[in-house]
Short mmCIF file of C-alpha atoms in Angstrom, two decimals:
data_model
loop_
_atom_site.label_atom_id
_atom_site.label_comp_id
_atom_site.label_asym_id
_atom_site.label_seq_id
_atom_site.Cartn_x
_atom_site.Cartn_y
_atom_site.Cartn_z
CA MET A 17 -27.31 -10.02 143.31
CA ALA A 18 -26.32 -13.47 142.07
CA ARG A 19 -29.46 -13.58 139.90
CA LEU A 20 -28.60 -10.21 138.31
CA GLN A 21 -25.06 -11.42 137.62
CA LEU A 22 -26.44 -14.57 135.95
CA GLU A 23 -28.84 -12.55 133.78
CA SER A 24 -25.99 -10.22 132.85
CA ASP A 25 -23.82 -13.18 131.85
CA ASN A 26 -26.67 -14.66 129.77
CA LEU A 27 -27.27 -11.34 127.99
CA GLU A 28 -23.57 -10.99 127.25
CA LEU A 29 -23.43 -14.56 125.86
CA GLU A 30 -26.52 -13.94 123.70
CA LEU A 31 -24.99 -10.71 122.40
CA GLN A 32 -21.77 -12.53 121.52
CA ASN A 33 -23.74 -15.22 119.67
CA GLN A 34 -25.67 -12.60 117.73
CA LEU A 35 -22.45 -10.79 116.84
CA ALA A 36 -20.88 -14.09 115.75
CA ASN A 37 -23.88 -14.94 113.55
CA ALA A 38 -23.86 -11.45 112.09
CA SER A 39 -20.14 -11.81 111.40
CA LYS A 40 -20.72 -15.13 109.61
CA GLU A 41 -23.48 -13.62 107.49
CA ALA A 42 -21.32 -10.61 106.69
CA ARG A 43 -18.38 -12.82 105.77
CA GLY A 44 -20.67 -15.00 103.65
CA ALA A 45 -22.11 -11.99 101.89
CA LEU A 46 -18.63 -10.59 101.32
CA HIS A 47 -17.40 -13.94 99.98
CA GLU A 48 -20.40 -14.20 97.66
CA ARG A 49 -19.84 -10.65 96.47
CA ASN A 50 -16.15 -11.27 95.82
CA GLU A 51 -16.93 -14.53 94.01
CA ASN A 52 -19.52 -12.80 91.87
CA ALA A 53 -17.06 -10.00 91.10
CA GLN A 54 -14.48 -12.59 90.03
CA LEU A 55 -16.99 -14.28 87.73
CA LYS A 56 -17.93 -10.93 86.22
CA ALA A 57 -14.26 -10.10 85.71
CA MET A 58 -13.64 -13.48 84.04
CA LEU A 59 -16.65 -12.97 81.79
CA GLN A 60 -15.53 -9.48 80.84
CA GLU A 61 -12.00 -10.75 80.13
CA GLY A 62 -13.42 -13.56 77.99
CA MET A 63 -15.55 -11.15 75.98
CA GLN A 64 -12.52 -8.91 75.49
CA ASP A 65 -10.56 -11.93 74.22
CA VAL A 66 -13.34 -12.79 71.76
CA HIS A 67 -13.48 -9.18 70.54
CA GLN A 68 -9.70 -9.10 70.15
CA LEU A 69 -9.69 -12.29 68.08
CA GLU A 70 -12.58 -11.09 65.91
CA GLN A 71 -10.77 -7.82 65.19
CA ASN A 72 -7.49 -9.57 64.42
CA VAL A 73 -8.87 -12.21 62.07
CA ALA A 74 -11.32 -9.78 60.46
CA ARG A 75 -8.46 -7.43 59.62
CA GLN A 76 -6.38 -10.23 58.11
CA LEU A 77 -9.31 -11.56 56.09
CA SER A 78 -10.26 -8.06 54.92
CA GLU A 79 -6.77 -7.52 53.54
CA LEU A 80 -6.86 -10.86 51.76
CA VAL A 81 -10.36 -10.30 50.35
CA GLN A 82 -9.10 -7.28 48.43
CA SER A 83 -6.68 -9.46 46.45
CA VAL A 84 -9.12 -12.15 45.25
CA PRO A 85 -12.33 -12.04 43.23
CA SER A 86 -15.63 -12.26 45.04
CA PHE A 87 -18.18 -14.99 44.42
CA ARG A 88 -21.94 -15.01 44.74
CA ALA A 89 -22.43 -18.02 46.98
CA MET A 90 -20.96 -21.36 47.99
CA THR A 91 -23.07 -24.33 48.95
CA THR A 92 -21.95 -27.65 50.37
CA ARG A 93 -23.85 -30.93 50.35
CA VAL A 94 -22.70 -34.05 52.17
CA LEU A 95 -22.47 -37.07 49.87
CA PRO A 96 -22.78 -40.71 50.94
CA PHE A 97 -19.68 -42.87 50.78
CA ASP A 98 -19.52 -45.44 48.00
CA MET A 99 -16.68 -47.57 49.30
CA ALA A 100 -16.49 -49.55 46.06
CA VAL A 101 -15.32 -46.29 44.46
CA ASP A 102 -14.04 -44.25 47.40
CA ASN A 103 -12.10 -46.86 49.35
CA SER A 104 -8.98 -46.92 47.17
CA ILE A 105 -9.07 -43.13 46.75
CA PHE A 106 -9.16 -42.52 50.49
CA LYS A 107 -6.40 -45.07 51.11
CA ASN A 108 -4.09 -43.36 48.60
CA MET A 109 -4.88 -39.97 50.10
CA ALA A 110 -4.12 -41.28 53.60
CA HIS A 111 -0.70 -42.51 52.45
CA SER A 112 -0.10 -39.08 50.92
CA VAL A 113 -0.91 -37.46 54.27
CA ASP A 114 1.73 -39.64 55.96
CA ASP A 115 4.31 -38.50 53.39
CA GLN A 116 3.21 -34.88 53.83
CA TYR A 117 3.73 -35.14 57.59
CA THR A 118 7.28 -36.31 57.01
CA ASP A 119 7.84 -33.35 54.67
CA MET A 120 6.18 -30.80 56.97
CA GLY A 121 9.33 -29.16 58.31
CA ARG A 122 10.69 -28.44 54.85
CA VAL A 123 7.36 -27.10 53.58
CA LEU A 124 6.90 -24.72 56.52
CA ARG A 125 10.46 -23.43 56.13
CA ARG A 126 9.88 -22.79 52.43
CA ALA A 127 6.63 -21.02 53.30
CA GLY A 128 8.51 -18.72 55.66
CA VAL A 129 6.42 -19.43 58.76
CA VAL A 130 9.20 -21.04 60.80
CA GLY A 131 10.51 -18.44 63.23
CA LEU A 132 7.89 -15.91 62.16
CA SER A 133 6.86 -13.68 65.09
CA SER A 134 4.12 -11.56 63.51
CA ASP A 135 0.59 -12.50 62.44
CA VAL A 136 0.10 -13.07 58.72
CA VAL A 137 -2.59 -14.33 56.33
CA GLU A 138 -1.41 -14.50 52.71
CA SER A 139 -2.46 -16.19 49.48
CA TYR A 140 -1.11 -15.95 45.94
CA VAL A 141 -0.70 -17.93 42.71
CA SER A 142 2.69 -18.51 41.08
CA SER A 143 4.35 -20.70 38.48
CA THR A 144 6.30 -23.31 40.43
CA ARG A 145 8.29 -26.51 40.02
CA SER A 146 7.76 -28.72 43.06
CA VAL A 147 7.33 -32.30 44.19
CA TYR A 148 3.69 -31.29 44.59
CA THR A 149 3.47 -30.42 40.89
CA GLY A 150 5.07 -33.71 39.87
CA ASN A 151 8.40 -31.86 39.44
CA GLU A 152 6.91 -30.04 36.46
CA VAL A 153 6.44 -26.29 36.10
CA GLY A 154 2.81 -25.41 36.75
CA ASP A 155 0.47 -22.99 38.47
CA MET A 156 0.27 -23.41 42.22
CA LEU A 157 -1.91 -21.66 44.77
CA LYS A 158 0.03 -20.98 47.95
CA PHE A 159 -1.55 -19.99 51.25
CA ARG A 160 0.05 -19.40 54.63
CA ALA A 161 -1.26 -18.13 57.95
CA ARG A 162 0.08 -17.50 61.43
CA ILE A 163 -2.35 -16.16 64.03
CA VAL A 164 -1.89 -15.77 67.79
CA THR A 165 -5.13 -16.18 69.75
CA PRO A 166 -5.90 -15.67 73.47
CA PHE A 167 -7.44 -19.12 73.76
CA LYS A 168 -6.35 -22.53 75.01
CA LYS A 169 -5.03 -25.21 72.70
CA GLY A 170 -7.84 -27.56 73.69
CA THR A 171 -10.49 -25.00 72.73
CA LEU A 172 -9.05 -24.54 69.24
CA GLU A 173 -8.62 -28.29 68.78
CA LYS A 174 -12.26 -28.93 69.72
CA ALA A 175 -13.39 -26.18 67.33
CA LEU A 176 -11.39 -27.67 64.46
CA TRP A 177 -12.68 -31.22 64.83
CA GLY A 178 -16.16 -30.02 65.70
CA GLY A 179 -16.19 -28.16 62.40
CA ILE A 180 -15.13 -31.29 60.52
CA GLU A 181 -17.95 -33.32 62.08
CA THR A 182 -20.48 -30.53 61.50
CA GLY A 183 -19.47 -30.54 57.84
CA GLY A 184 -20.33 -34.22 57.51
CA GLY A 185 -16.88 -35.62 58.21
CA VAL A 186 -16.56 -39.06 59.80
CA THR A 187 -13.84 -39.29 62.45
CA PHE A 188 -11.97 -42.34 63.71
CA GLU A 189 -9.64 -42.97 66.63
CA PRO A 190 -7.39 -45.99 67.26
CA GLY A 191 -9.17 -48.79 69.09
CA GLN A 192 -12.68 -47.97 67.90
CA ASP A 193 -14.93 -50.94 67.22
CA SER A 194 -15.99 -49.54 63.85
CA CYS A 195 -14.20 -50.49 60.67
CA GLU A 196 -11.34 -48.14 59.84
CA PRO A 197 -11.39 -47.23 56.12
CA VAL A 198 -7.81 -45.88 56.13
CA SER A 199 -4.64 -46.63 58.06
CA PHE A 200 -3.72 -44.45 61.03
CA GLY A 201 0.05 -44.67 60.66
CA THR A 202 1.46 -42.65 63.56
CA SER A 203 -1.59 -40.37 63.79
CA SER A 204 -3.96 -40.20 66.75
CA ARG A 205 -7.11 -39.29 64.83
CA VAL A 206 -8.40 -39.51 61.26
CA ALA A 207 -11.32 -37.91 59.42
CA ILE A 208 -12.70 -38.57 55.93
CA GLN A 209 -15.11 -36.30 54.07
CA LYS A 210 -17.02 -36.41 50.79
CA ASN A 211 -18.99 -33.34 49.72
CA GLU A 212 -20.47 -31.72 46.65
CA ILE A 213 -19.46 -28.06 46.47
CA THR A 214 -21.06 -25.48 44.18
CA ILE A 215 -19.51 -22.06 43.81
CA ASP A 216 -20.31 -19.44 41.17
CA GLY A 217 -22.02 -22.04 39.01
CA LEU A 218 -19.11 -24.48 39.19
CA THR A 219 -19.59 -27.82 40.92
CA CYS A 220 -17.06 -30.31 42.23
CA ILE A 221 -16.98 -33.61 44.07
CA MET A 222 -14.59 -33.16 46.98
CA ARG A 223 -12.90 -35.89 49.00
CA MET A 224 -10.68 -35.12 51.98
CA VAL A 225 -8.56 -37.03 54.49
CA THR A 226 -7.30 -35.30 57.64
CA LYS A 227 -4.94 -36.78 60.22
CA GLN A 228 -3.90 -35.47 63.61
CA PHE A 229 -0.45 -36.06 65.07
CA VAL A 230 0.25 -35.31 68.74
CA GLU A 231 3.77 -34.03 69.40
CA SER A 232 5.36 -33.07 72.71
CA HIS A 233 4.83 -29.32 72.29
CA ARG A 234 2.04 -29.04 69.72
CA VAL A 235 -0.85 -30.76 67.94
CA VAL A 236 -0.40 -31.15 64.17
CA GLN A 237 -3.08 -31.52 61.49
CA VAL A 238 -2.20 -32.66 57.97
CA TRP A 239 -4.74 -33.08 55.18
CA ASN A 240 -5.15 -33.98 51.53
CA MET A 241 -8.10 -32.77 49.47
CA LEU A 242 -9.03 -33.98 46.01
CA ALA A 243 -11.73 -32.20 43.97
CA ASP A 244 -13.02 -32.99 40.48
CA TRP A 245 -14.54 -29.96 38.70
CA ALA A 246 -16.67 -29.67 35.59
CA VAL A 247 -15.67 -26.22 34.32
CA GLY A 248 -17.00 -26.40 30.77
CA ALA A 249 -17.51 -28.62 27.74
CA GLY A 250 -14.50 -30.85 27.25
CA CYS A 251 -12.66 -29.40 30.24
CA GLN A 252 -12.46 -31.50 33.40
CA VAL A 253 -10.17 -30.09 36.07
CA ARG A 254 -8.86 -31.83 39.18
CA THR A 255 -7.50 -29.77 42.05
CA GLN A 256 -5.16 -31.40 44.54
CA GLU A 257 -4.73 -29.62 47.86
CA TYR A 258 -1.95 -30.42 50.32
CA GLY A 259 -2.34 -28.88 53.77
CA TRP A 260 -0.37 -28.61 57.00
CA GLY A 261 -1.17 -26.88 60.29
CA TYR A 262 -0.46 -26.96 63.99
CA ILE A 263 -1.74 -25.56 67.28
CA GLN A 264 0.91 -24.69 69.87
CA PRO A 265 0.60 -23.04 73.31
CA LEU A 266 2.72 -19.96 73.96
CA ASP A 267 3.74 -18.33 77.24
CA GLY A 268 0.72 -17.28 79.29
CA ASN A 269 -2.76 -18.07 78.00
CA SER A 270 -2.16 -17.48 74.29
CA THR A 271 -1.88 -20.03 71.49
CA VAL A 272 -0.37 -19.80 68.01
CA THR A 273 -1.99 -21.49 65.02
CA VAL A 274 -0.01 -21.97 61.81
CA GLY A 275 -1.31 -23.22 58.48
CA CYS A 276 0.09 -23.78 55.00
CA ILE A 277 -1.72 -24.90 51.81
CA LEU A 278 -0.40 -25.83 48.37
CA MET A 279 -2.93 -26.48 45.59
CA THR A 280 -2.28 -27.54 42.01
CA PRO A 281 -4.85 -27.85 39.18
CA THR A 282 -4.50 -30.49 36.48
CA VAL A 283 -6.31 -30.95 33.16
CA ASP A 284 -6.54 -34.50 31.82
CA GLY A 285 -3.67 -35.46 34.10
CA MET A 286 -1.42 -32.63 32.89
CA ILE A 287 -0.09 -30.02 35.32
CA SER A 288 -0.02 -27.27 32.69
CA SER A 289 -3.23 -25.21 32.68
CA ARG A 290 -2.88 -23.93 29.10
CA GLY A 291 -5.38 -26.48 27.80
CA CYS A 292 -8.33 -24.88 29.60
CA GLU A 293 -9.00 -21.17 29.78
CA LYS A 294 -11.15 -21.45 32.91
CA VAL A 295 -8.46 -23.09 35.03
CA LYS A 296 -6.80 -19.83 36.03
CA SER A 297 -10.13 -18.30 37.10
CA LEU A 298 -10.90 -21.50 39.02
CA THR A 299 -7.56 -21.20 40.80
CA LYS A 300 -8.40 -17.64 41.78
CA LEU A 301 -11.81 -18.77 42.96
CA TYR A 302 -10.16 -21.46 45.06
CA GLN A 303 -8.49 -18.70 47.08
CA LYS A 304 -11.92 -17.52 48.16
CA MET A 305 -12.83 -21.07 49.19
CA VAL A 306 -9.78 -21.23 51.43
CA MET A 307 -10.77 -17.95 53.04
CA SER A 308 -14.32 -19.20 53.53
CA ARG A 309 -12.99 -22.24 55.37
CA LEU A 310 -10.86 -20.00 57.58
CA GLN A 311 -13.91 -17.88 58.37
CA SER A 312 -15.92 -21.02 59.20
CA LEU A 313 -13.17 -22.13 61.58
CA GLU A 314 -13.27 -18.74 63.28
CA ASN A 315 -17.05 -19.03 63.72
CA GLN A 316 -16.66 -22.56 65.09
CA THR A 317 -14.09 -21.25 67.57
CA MET A 318 -16.48 -18.54 68.76
CA ASP A 319 -19.21 -21.16 69.27
CA GLU A 320 -16.84 -23.39 71.23
CA ILE A 321 -15.82 -20.51 73.50
CA VAL A 322 -19.44 -19.64 74.25
CA GLN A 323 -20.23 -23.29 75.02
CA GLU A 324 -17.26 -23.56 77.38
CA LYS A 325 -18.22 -20.38 79.22
CA ASP A 326 -21.83 -21.53 79.50
CA ALA A 327 -20.65 -24.86 80.93
CA ALA A 328 -18.45 -23.00 83.45
CA GLY A 329 -21.40 -20.86 84.58
CA LEU A 330 -19.98 -17.66 83.10
CA CYS A 331 -23.07 -16.81 81.07
CA PRO A 332 -24.39 -13.30 81.88
CA GLY A 333 -27.83 -14.77 82.50
CA LEU A 334 -26.45 -16.96 85.27
CA VAL A 335 -24.31 -14.36 87.01
CA SER A 336 -25.83 -11.62 89.09
CA CYS A 337 -24.46 -8.26 88.08
#
């Protein structure tokens, strides 16, 4: 009788162990299933965010495309720096960027993007008297944009600076061992670029200085772009672009990006464009260039999002569906 009781106790203990192991396996399988479902949900949400951004920006760009002339193609070639020539130019442009940063609040208010709650992408040319036309009346291209995206500030910031470096820009940060060609001022990051751009048969040598300023609630980018164009016999045109932008987190997971550009053409140092018939068409063409840069930034953002999701293991190929 005692032996039967012992065997019964052993069988009961073995059954309990088997049930416990089965429970662990079931819990593990359930946990794995729930984790996989969460990953799939995150992936689906991310793809929906990407689709939403693509639709939003595509709609804005489509509306703007209708108002500017099309061009056949635009090519960009990175040029080597000749510091004997470029050094003083970049230094002057860097000082201009510092002044632009100080003037940023006024410019954004004049552009009508301060307090704006709706998305907008606009560009137009008007006759203007401004400090950016040397206080003379002249043609000025004005561009403004405000777009809310469902992405983190860090993602958009990486996309922006990644695009600069992909385009041949050289970036500098305070404390680097390399020689700094321009002063940082109060900025946290600087980039310089020199490219040859050809568009619709017109070619220019473009130089650009971009600075980043970190504020308590947003990250600001300010830039200055100088381009020398050969638009015909006896007609050399210089375009001077002044740009401002910022990336600011909103409530939840969304981020707002705001940008403003002012561009003035000059002929032989004169703001007035009456001395060259092709200046007005060049100004119109410049609108398309601005749009092309916006489209490139959108593509760079999409690439950055895909890279981040791949790094987080959210790629469909890595997640069992």
